[in-house]
GROMACS .gro file of C-alpha atoms in nm:
model
  390
    1MET     CA    1  13.101   2.927   9.314
    2LEU     CA    2  12.974   2.818   9.658
    3ARG     CA    3  13.232   3.043   9.823
    4LEU     CA    4  13.130   3.335   9.603
    5ALA     CA    5  12.759   3.276   9.665
    6ILE     CA    6  12.814   3.276  10.043
    7LEU     CA    7  13.019   3.595  10.024
    8MET     CA    8  12.759   3.767   9.805
    9PHE     CA    9  12.480   3.674  10.047
   10CYS     CA   10  12.680   3.802  10.344
   11VAL     CA   11  12.769   4.127  10.167
   12PHE     CA   12  12.403   4.176  10.076
   13SER     CA   13  12.288   4.108  10.434
   14ILE     CA   14  12.544   4.319  10.614
   15THR     CA   15  12.516   4.619  10.380
   16ALA     CA   16  12.136   4.616  10.357
   17GLY     CA   17  12.129   4.768  10.707
   18GLU     CA   18  12.240   5.099  10.562
   19PHE     CA   19  11.978   5.129  10.291
   20VAL     CA   20  11.663   5.009  10.470
   21VAL     CA   21  11.648   5.332  10.669
   22ALA     CA   22  11.531   5.521  10.359
   23GLY     CA   23  11.206   5.321  10.359
   24ILE     CA   24  11.125   5.355  10.731
   25LEU     CA   25  11.247   5.707  10.811
   26PRO     CA   26  10.904   5.863  10.887
   27GLU     CA   27  10.802   5.568  11.107
   28VAL     CA   28  11.125   5.587  11.308
   29ALA     CA   29  11.083   5.962  11.353
   30THR     CA   30  10.722   5.929  11.467
   31ASP     CA   31  10.778   5.636  11.703
   32LEU     CA   32  11.088   5.781  11.871
   33GLU     CA   33  10.946   6.136  11.873
   34VAL     CA   34  11.216   6.309  11.666
   35THR     CA   35  11.199   6.508  11.345
   36VAL     CA   36  11.253   6.345  11.006
   37GLY     CA   37  11.576   6.542  10.971
   38THR     CA   38  11.702   6.410  11.304
   39ALA     CA   39  11.608   6.057  11.205
   40GLY     CA   40  11.811   6.114  10.889
   41LEU     CA   41  12.121   6.127  11.110
   42LEU     CA   42  12.094   5.748  11.119
   43VAL     CA   43  12.213   5.755  10.757
   44THR     CA   44  12.493   5.999  10.833
   45ALA     CA   45  12.611   5.810  11.141
   46TYR     CA   46  12.614   5.478  10.955
   47ALA     CA   47  12.814   5.627  10.670
   48VAL     CA   48  13.067   5.786  10.907
   49GLY     CA   49  13.103   5.452  11.086
   50MET     CA   50  13.181   5.278  10.758
   51ILE     CA   51  13.432   5.545  10.653
   52ILE     CA   52  13.622   5.521  10.982
   53GLY     CA   53  13.574   5.151  11.049
   54GLY     CA   54  13.695   5.027  10.712
   55PRO     CA   55  14.056   5.156  10.712
   56VAL     CA   56  14.107   5.137  11.090
   57LEU     CA   57  13.967   4.787  11.152
   58THR     CA   58  14.130   4.649  10.839
   59ALA     CA   59  14.469   4.766  10.967
   60VAL     CA   60  14.415   4.661  11.330
   61THR     CA   61  14.288   4.312  11.243
   62ALA     CA   62  14.546   4.234  10.971
   63GLY     CA   63  14.706   3.951  11.172
   64ILE     CA   64  14.383   3.769  11.260
   65ASP     CA   65  14.279   3.450  11.080
   66ARG     CA   66  14.050   3.562  10.802
   67LYS     CA   67  13.763   3.322  10.871
   68ARG     CA   68  13.760   3.399  11.244
   69LEU     CA   69  13.763   3.769  11.167
   70MET     CA   70  13.467   3.740  10.930
   71LEU     CA   71  13.272   3.543  11.191
   72ALA     CA   72  13.342   3.812  11.450
   73LEU     CA   73  13.238   4.090  11.212
   74LEU     CA   74  12.912   3.913  11.128
   75ALA     CA   75  12.846   3.857  11.500
   76VAL     CA   76  12.879   4.231  11.563
   77ALA     CA   77  12.638   4.295  11.275
   78VAL     CA   78  12.384   4.052  11.427
   79VAL     CA   79  12.404   4.218  11.770
   80GLY     CA   80  12.400   4.570  11.625
   81ASN     CA   81  12.087   4.510  11.421
   82ALA     CA   82  11.917   4.327  11.710
   83VAL     CA   83  11.985   4.623  11.942
   84SER     CA   84  11.854   4.856  11.670
   85ALA     CA   85  11.529   4.659  11.662
   86LEU     CA   86  11.490   4.682  12.041
   87ALA     CA   87  11.618   5.037  12.101
   88PRO     CA   88  11.373   5.228  12.325
   89GLU     CA   89  11.513   5.571  12.236
   90PHE     CA   90  11.680   5.743  11.943
   91SER     CA   91  12.024   5.784  12.104
   92LEU     CA   92  12.059   5.408  12.157
   93LEU     CA   93  11.940   5.339  11.803
   94LEU     CA   94  12.197   5.587  11.670
   95ALA     CA   95  12.476   5.421  11.873
   96ALA     CA   96  12.373   5.076  11.751
   97ARG     CA   97  12.385   5.191  11.388
   98VAL     CA   98  12.737   5.333  11.435
   99VAL     CA   99  12.865   5.010  11.591
  100THR     CA  100  12.711   4.804  11.312
  101ALA     CA  101  12.859   5.033  11.049
  102LEU     CA  102  13.212   5.000  11.190
  103VAL     CA  103  13.237   4.638  11.073
  104THR     CA  104  13.068   4.673  10.733
  105SER     CA  105  13.355   4.811  10.522
  106THR     CA  106  13.606   4.575  10.684
  107PHE     CA  107  13.388   4.274  10.605
  108PHE     CA  108  13.350   4.392  10.245
  109ALA     CA  109  13.729   4.435  10.212
  110GLN     CA  110  13.795   4.088  10.356
  111ALA     CA  111  13.536   3.935  10.122
  112ILE     CA  112  13.708   4.100   9.825
  113VAL     CA  113  14.047   3.957   9.926
  114ILE     CA  114  13.905   3.604   9.955
  115ALA     CA  115  13.710   3.629   9.630
  116VAL     CA  116  14.007   3.760   9.431
  117GLN     CA  117  14.249   3.502   9.569
  118SER     CA  118  13.999   3.225   9.499
  119ALA     CA  119  14.007   3.290   9.124
  120PRO     CA  120  14.274   3.306   8.853
  121PRO     CA  121  14.442   3.647   8.820
  122GLU     CA  122  14.262   3.720   8.493
  123GLN     CA  123  13.926   3.691   8.670
  124ALA     CA  124  14.005   3.928   8.957
  125GLY     CA  125  13.797   4.212   8.814
  126THR     CA  126  13.500   3.982   8.759
  127MET     CA  127  13.510   3.858   9.118
  128VAL     CA  128  13.526   4.212   9.255
  129ALA     CA  129  13.235   4.316   9.032
  130ARG     CA  130  13.021   4.027   9.153
  131LEU     CA  131  13.080   4.112   9.516
  132ALA     CA  132  13.008   4.475   9.445
  133PHE     CA  133  12.681   4.360   9.290
  134GLY     CA  134  12.587   4.212   9.627
  135MET     CA  135  12.621   4.559   9.779
  136ASN     CA  136  12.438   4.721   9.488
  137LEU     CA  137  12.159   4.468   9.530
  138ALA     CA  138  12.133   4.567   9.896
  139MET     CA  139  12.075   4.925   9.791
  140ILE     CA  140  11.831   4.834   9.515
  141LEU     CA  141  11.621   4.593   9.724
  142GLY     CA  142  11.700   4.707  10.077
  143ALA     CA  143  11.475   5.013  10.082
  144PRO     CA  144  11.161   4.852   9.930
  145ILE     CA  145  11.201   4.535  10.138
  146GLY     CA  146  11.257   4.743  10.450
  147ALA     CA  147  10.956   4.961  10.371
  148GLN     CA  148  10.735   4.659  10.308
  149ILE     CA  149  10.837   4.486  10.631
  150GLY     CA  150  10.804   4.814  10.819
  151SER     CA  151  10.456   4.883  10.683
  152GLN     CA  152  10.337   4.535  10.781
  153TRP     CA  153  10.505   4.479  11.118
  154GLY     CA  154  10.668   4.810  11.213
  155TRP     CA  155  11.016   4.953  11.158
  156ARG     CA  156  11.168   4.739  11.435
  157ALA     CA  157  11.084   4.426  11.236
  158THR     CA  158  11.298   4.563  10.952
  159PHE     CA  159  11.612   4.567  11.165
  160ALA     CA  160  11.518   4.230  11.315
  161ALA     CA  161  11.499   4.080  10.965
  162ILE     CA  162  11.848   4.210  10.886
  163ALA     CA  163  11.979   4.060  11.210
  164VAL     CA  164  11.835   3.721  11.107
  165ALA     CA  165  11.991   3.749  10.760
  166CYS     CA  166  12.332   3.828  10.911
  167LEU     CA  167  12.289   3.534  11.151
  168ILE     CA  168  12.221   3.303  10.856
  169GLY     CA  169  12.531   3.441  10.684
  170LEU     CA  170  12.735   3.375  10.998
  171GLY     CA  171  12.618   3.013  10.996
  172LEU     CA  172  12.705   2.972  10.630
  173VAL     CA  173  13.054   3.112  10.682
  174PHE     CA  174  13.112   2.890  10.985
  175LEU     CA  175  12.990   2.570  10.819
  176LEU     CA  176  13.075   2.606  10.450
  177LEU     CA  177  13.328   2.882  10.384
  178ALA     CA  178  13.690   2.771  10.347
  179PRO     CA  179  13.916   3.067  10.260
  180PRO     CA  180  14.207   2.985  10.027
  181SER     CA  181  14.509   2.866  10.222
  182ASP     CA  182  14.738   3.122  10.056
  183ALA     CA  183  14.519   3.421  10.152
  184GLY     CA  184  14.771   3.677  10.272
  185ARG     CA  185  14.662   3.853  10.588
  186THR     CA  186  14.858   4.172  10.529
  187LEU     CA  187  14.758   4.236  10.168
  188ALA     CA  188  14.470   4.467  10.257
  189VAL     CA  189  14.690   4.678  10.487
  190SER     CA  190  14.962   4.722  10.227
  191GLU     CA  191  14.709   4.829   9.971
  192LEU     CA  192  14.586   5.112  10.194
  193LEU     CA  193  14.895   5.298  10.073
  194VAL     CA  194  14.700   5.362   9.754
  195LEU     CA  195  14.524   5.644   9.942
  196ARG     CA  196  14.842   5.850   9.917
  197GLN     CA  197  14.821   5.873   9.538
  198ARG     CA  198  14.673   6.192   9.392
  199PRO     CA  199  14.484   6.030   9.098
  200VAL     CA  200  14.313   5.792   9.341
  201LEU     CA  201  14.216   6.080   9.570
  202VAL     CA  202  14.071   6.267   9.272
  203ALA     CA  203  13.872   5.958   9.169
  204LEU     CA  204  13.738   5.922   9.524
  205ALA     CA  205  13.644   6.290   9.533
  206ILE     CA  206  13.446   6.246   9.212
  207THR     CA  207  13.265   5.948   9.363
  208ALA     CA  208  13.179   6.146   9.676
  209VAL     CA  209  13.068   6.471   9.511
  210GLY     CA  210  12.901   6.308   9.210
  211ASN     CA  211  12.680   6.083   9.425
  212VAL     CA  212  12.586   6.305   9.718
  213GLY     CA  213  12.298   6.470   9.531
  214VAL     CA  214  12.120   6.155   9.417
  215LEU     CA  215  12.176   5.993   9.759
  216MET     CA  216  12.018   6.297   9.923
  217VAL     CA  217  11.705   6.239   9.717
  218PHE     CA  218  11.714   5.864   9.780
  219ASN     CA  219  11.746   5.902  10.159
  220TYR     CA  220  11.448   6.138  10.173
  221LEU     CA  221  11.227   5.975   9.913
  222ALA     CA  222  10.969   5.888  10.178
  223PRO     CA  223  10.882   6.249  10.277
  224LEU     CA  224  10.938   6.372   9.920
  225LEU     CA  225  10.684   6.126   9.781
  226THR     CA  226  10.430   6.116  10.064
  227ASP     CA  227  10.432   6.465  10.218
  228LEU     CA  228  10.509   6.652   9.896
  229GLY     CA  229  10.415   6.424   9.606
  230GLY     CA  230  10.079   6.313   9.747
  231HIS     CA  231  10.148   5.939   9.735
  232PRO     CA  232   9.994   5.730  10.015
  233ALA     CA  233  10.241   5.559  10.248
  234THR     CA  234  10.117   5.218  10.132
  235ARG     CA  235  10.247   5.293   9.782
  236LEU     CA  236  10.599   5.372   9.903
  237PRO     CA  237  10.734   5.011   9.878
  238VAL     CA  238  10.617   4.992   9.515
  239LEU     CA  239  10.780   5.325   9.429
  240LEU     CA  240  11.106   5.223   9.596
  241LEU     CA  241  11.098   4.897   9.403
  242ALA     CA  242  11.045   5.097   9.083
  243TYR     CA  243  11.350   5.301   9.179
  244GLY     CA  244  11.538   4.972   9.216
  245VAL     CA  245  11.427   4.849   8.875
  246GLY     CA  246  11.546   5.174   8.719
  247ALA     CA  247  11.874   5.143   8.910
  248THR     CA  248  11.928   4.787   8.785
  249ILE     CA  249  11.877   4.893   8.424
  250GLY     CA  250  12.094   5.200   8.475
  251ASN     CA  251  12.379   4.995   8.620
  252LEU     CA  252  12.386   4.770   8.312
  253VAL     CA  253  12.342   5.049   8.060
  254GLY     CA  254  12.591   5.278   8.233
  255GLY     CA  255  12.861   5.013   8.230
  256THR     CA  256  12.813   4.946   7.859
  257LEU     CA  257  12.816   5.315   7.769
  258TYR     CA  258  13.127   5.380   7.976
  259ASP     CA  259  13.315   5.097   7.805
  260ARG     CA  260  13.228   5.244   7.465
  261ASN     CA  261  13.332   5.602   7.534
  262PRO     CA  262  13.414   5.704   7.894
  263ARG     CA  263  13.512   6.060   7.802
  264LEU     CA  264  13.171   6.123   7.646
  265PHE     CA  265  12.912   5.919   7.832
  266GLN     CA  266  13.019   5.967   8.195
  267PRO     CA  267  12.981   6.349   8.183
  268ALA     CA  268  12.669   6.310   7.969
  269LEU     CA  269  12.503   6.084   8.226
  270LEU     CA  270  12.587   6.323   8.508
  271GLY     CA  271  12.438   6.608   8.305
  272LEU     CA  272  12.119   6.413   8.238
  273LEU     CA  273  12.090   6.329   8.608
  274ALA     CA  274  12.123   6.695   8.705
  275ALA     CA  275  11.862   6.795   8.446
  276THR     CA  276  11.623   6.524   8.571
  277LEU     CA  277  11.658   6.645   8.930
  278VAL     CA  278  11.576   7.001   8.822
  279GLY     CA  279  11.276   6.874   8.624
  280THR     CA  280  11.154   6.680   8.927
  281TRP     CA  281  11.161   6.999   9.134
  282PHE     CA  282  10.914   7.154   8.889
  283VAL     CA  283  10.673   6.856   8.908
  284ALA     CA  284  10.732   6.770   9.275
  285ALA     CA  285  10.361   6.804   9.363
  286SER     CA  286  10.239   6.583   9.078
  287THR     CA  287  10.164   6.226   9.184
  288THR     CA  288  10.199   6.078   8.836
  289LEU     CA  289  10.508   6.267   8.723
  290THR     CA  290  10.699   6.210   9.046
  291ALA     CA  291  10.644   5.835   9.004
  292VAL     CA  292  10.804   5.855   8.659
  293ALA     CA  293  11.083   6.075   8.794
  294VAL     CA  294  11.167   5.820   9.064
  295VAL     CA  295  11.244   5.558   8.799
  296ALA     CA  296  11.448   5.809   8.593
  297ILE     CA  297  11.651   5.920   8.896
  298GLY     CA  298  11.720   5.557   8.992
  299LEU     CA  299  11.827   5.474   8.636
  300LEU     CA  300  12.062   5.771   8.594
  301GLY     CA  301  12.186   5.759   8.954
  302PHE     CA  302  12.312   5.404   8.906
  303ALA     CA  303  12.424   5.456   8.547
  304ILE     CA  304  12.704   5.684   8.671
  305ILE     CA  305  12.837   5.430   8.925
  306PRO     CA  306  13.015   5.183   8.689
  307GLY     CA  307  13.221   5.464   8.539
  308MET     CA  308  13.322   5.589   8.883
  309GLN     CA  309  13.417   5.235   8.988
  310ALA     CA  310  13.618   5.192   8.669
  311ARG     CA  311  13.801   5.520   8.730
  312VAL     CA  312  13.904   5.409   9.080
  313MET     CA  313  14.011   5.068   8.950
  314MET     CA  314  14.217   5.234   8.675
  315THR     CA  315  14.395   5.480   8.904
  316ALA     CA  316  14.455   5.211   9.170
  317ALA     CA  317  14.562   4.932   8.933
  318GLU     CA  318  14.830   4.812   9.176
  319ALA     CA  319  14.575   4.772   9.456
  320PRO     CA  320  14.288   4.569   9.308
  321THR     CA  321  14.166   4.404   9.629
  322LEU     CA  322  14.091   4.728   9.810
  323ALA     CA  323  14.001   4.943   9.509
  324MET     CA  324  13.629   4.873   9.546
  325ALA     CA  325  13.640   4.907   9.925
  326VAL     CA  326  13.817   5.243   9.892
  327ASN     CA  327  13.555   5.349   9.639
  328ALA     CA  328  13.286   5.243   9.885
  329SER     CA  329  13.441   5.479  10.140
  330GLY     CA  330  13.405   5.765   9.894
  331TYR     CA  331  13.045   5.659   9.841
  332GLN     CA  332  12.988   5.667  10.216
  333VAL     CA  333  13.126   6.021  10.233
  334ALA     CA  334  12.851   6.109   9.989
  335ALA     CA  335  12.593   5.921  10.198
  336ALA     CA  336  12.702   6.099  10.517
  337CYS     CA  337  12.675   6.442  10.356
  338ALA     CA  338  12.345   6.347  10.194
  339GLY     CA  339  12.187   6.248  10.524
  340LEU     CA  340  12.310   6.562  10.700
  341PHE     CA  341  12.233   6.823  10.433
  342GLY     CA  342  11.906   6.658  10.335
  343GLY     CA  343  11.794   6.661  10.698
  344LEU     CA  344  11.869   7.030  10.735
  345ILE     CA  345  11.663   7.104  10.424
  346ALA     CA  346  11.376   6.873  10.524
  347ASP     CA  347  11.347   7.039  10.866
  348SER     CA  348  11.362   7.393  10.726
  349THR     CA  349  11.057   7.613  10.674
  350THR     CA  350  11.063   7.541  10.301
  351GLY     CA  351  11.010   7.169  10.351
  352PRO     CA  352  11.187   6.893  10.154
  353ARG     CA  353  11.122   7.025   9.802
  354PRO     CA  354  11.454   7.221   9.764
  355ILE     CA  355  11.638   6.887   9.804
  356TYR     CA  356  11.587   6.833   9.431
  357LEU     CA  357  11.757   7.162   9.335
  358VAL     CA  358  12.044   7.123   9.581
  359ALA     CA  359  12.097   6.768   9.454
  360ALA     CA  360  12.111   6.896   9.096
  361GLY     CA  361  12.373   7.156   9.189
  362LEU     CA  362  12.593   6.897   9.362
  363THR     CA  363  12.562   6.664   9.064
  364MET     CA  364  12.680   6.945   8.836
  365CYS     CA  365  12.984   6.986   9.061
  366GLY     CA  366  13.059   6.618   9.005
  367LEU     CA  367  13.019   6.673   8.632
  368LEU     CA  368  13.271   6.958   8.631
  369MET     CA  369  13.520   6.756   8.836
  370THR     CA  370  13.484   6.462   8.598
  371ALA     CA  371  13.540   6.680   8.294
  372VAL     CA  372  13.852   6.844   8.440
  373ALA     CA  373  13.998   6.512   8.562
  374THR     CA  374  13.931   6.343   8.227
  375ARG     CA  375  14.094   6.626   8.036
  376SER     CA  376  14.399   6.620   8.267
  377LEU     CA  377  14.432   6.242   8.232
  378HIS     CA  378  14.401   6.266   7.853
  379GLY     CA  379  14.659   6.544   7.847
  380THR     CA  380  14.901   6.335   8.051
  381HIS     CA  381  14.863   6.040   7.815
  382HIS     CA  382  14.908   6.271   7.515
  383GLU     CA  383  15.229   6.419   7.658
  384GLY     CA  384  15.361   6.071   7.735
  385ALA     CA  385  15.298   5.963   7.377
  386ALA     CA  386  15.478   6.272   7.245
  387VAL     CA  387  15.782   6.201   7.464
  388THR     CA  388  15.789   5.843   7.343
  389THR     CA  389  15.774   5.959   6.980
  390ASP     CA  390  16.059   6.203   7.033
   0.00000   0.00000   0.00000
């Protein structure tokens, strides 16, 4: 339990650096004299760094002692966030975010390997889920915490706080973490072969397309709520926390619904999310209704995640230790596209309001992909049963 607690804290600390940007985007843009859309490239660059860094670093560092590797990855995260806090110009801040992102997916993958090998085989899924919760918690709490720190002491203090958290995690790993002696160093590399399988690629595509819309809204909640919705900037941390509360409830409810009937509830949740995004576009200028919509979007946006994670785990059953890390890469593809496309919309003459409609359209694409993939999977199982009967 101590090992798991340390790993969860480190995963929370190192992944929070991605999500805090959503709460400080306007401040960064103003201070470094760039547009909000340009500042949104911080989200895109971080996501691209995670997508590239995860597979490449995991393969390159396969022969390194696992504890030493985790210490090195955390050290890079400390330096990257410290440089982000001190960056005098946007280009240096962007470079620091990319460097920090390169180690994030690899650390998450290594943490999964240690957690799974620390528990009996029948508890592997539980251990992966708990570590994934650390990353989910970073998304739920990262933005409101970052916004609160940024509103009190400036956006640089937000990155400084993350650097301190990663430094604490580094100390905990150095002093208290003892990886299991039988932790194979090449397991993660061998499991990367799962990327060659078509069902896994389809599952990852669903994760990417199905999440890009809601992530677009999440990344640009600050201008959507303050510039368009009429909320004062001081209320932003509370609204982001409300989003997190809705996301927490949605994560629990979505998992339960998916277990009961995945073929019904996963498409239904995606449809409800798309409808909510369209409804929010209609009430985008209403202070009260946008506050309610934020909670609904958080709830439905996280309710779809357990089903997507379960789909990846099911299609990559022979690669359990990297299944969640691979799924995270698909999620980062969505985050990269969300930051880029959302920035283009926010900087256009129409302002940020069309983000809601574009997000709804992308969510519907995820719904259609889910429906087709589910029908194909069901058809395959049905044909297999018929062959067995014959």
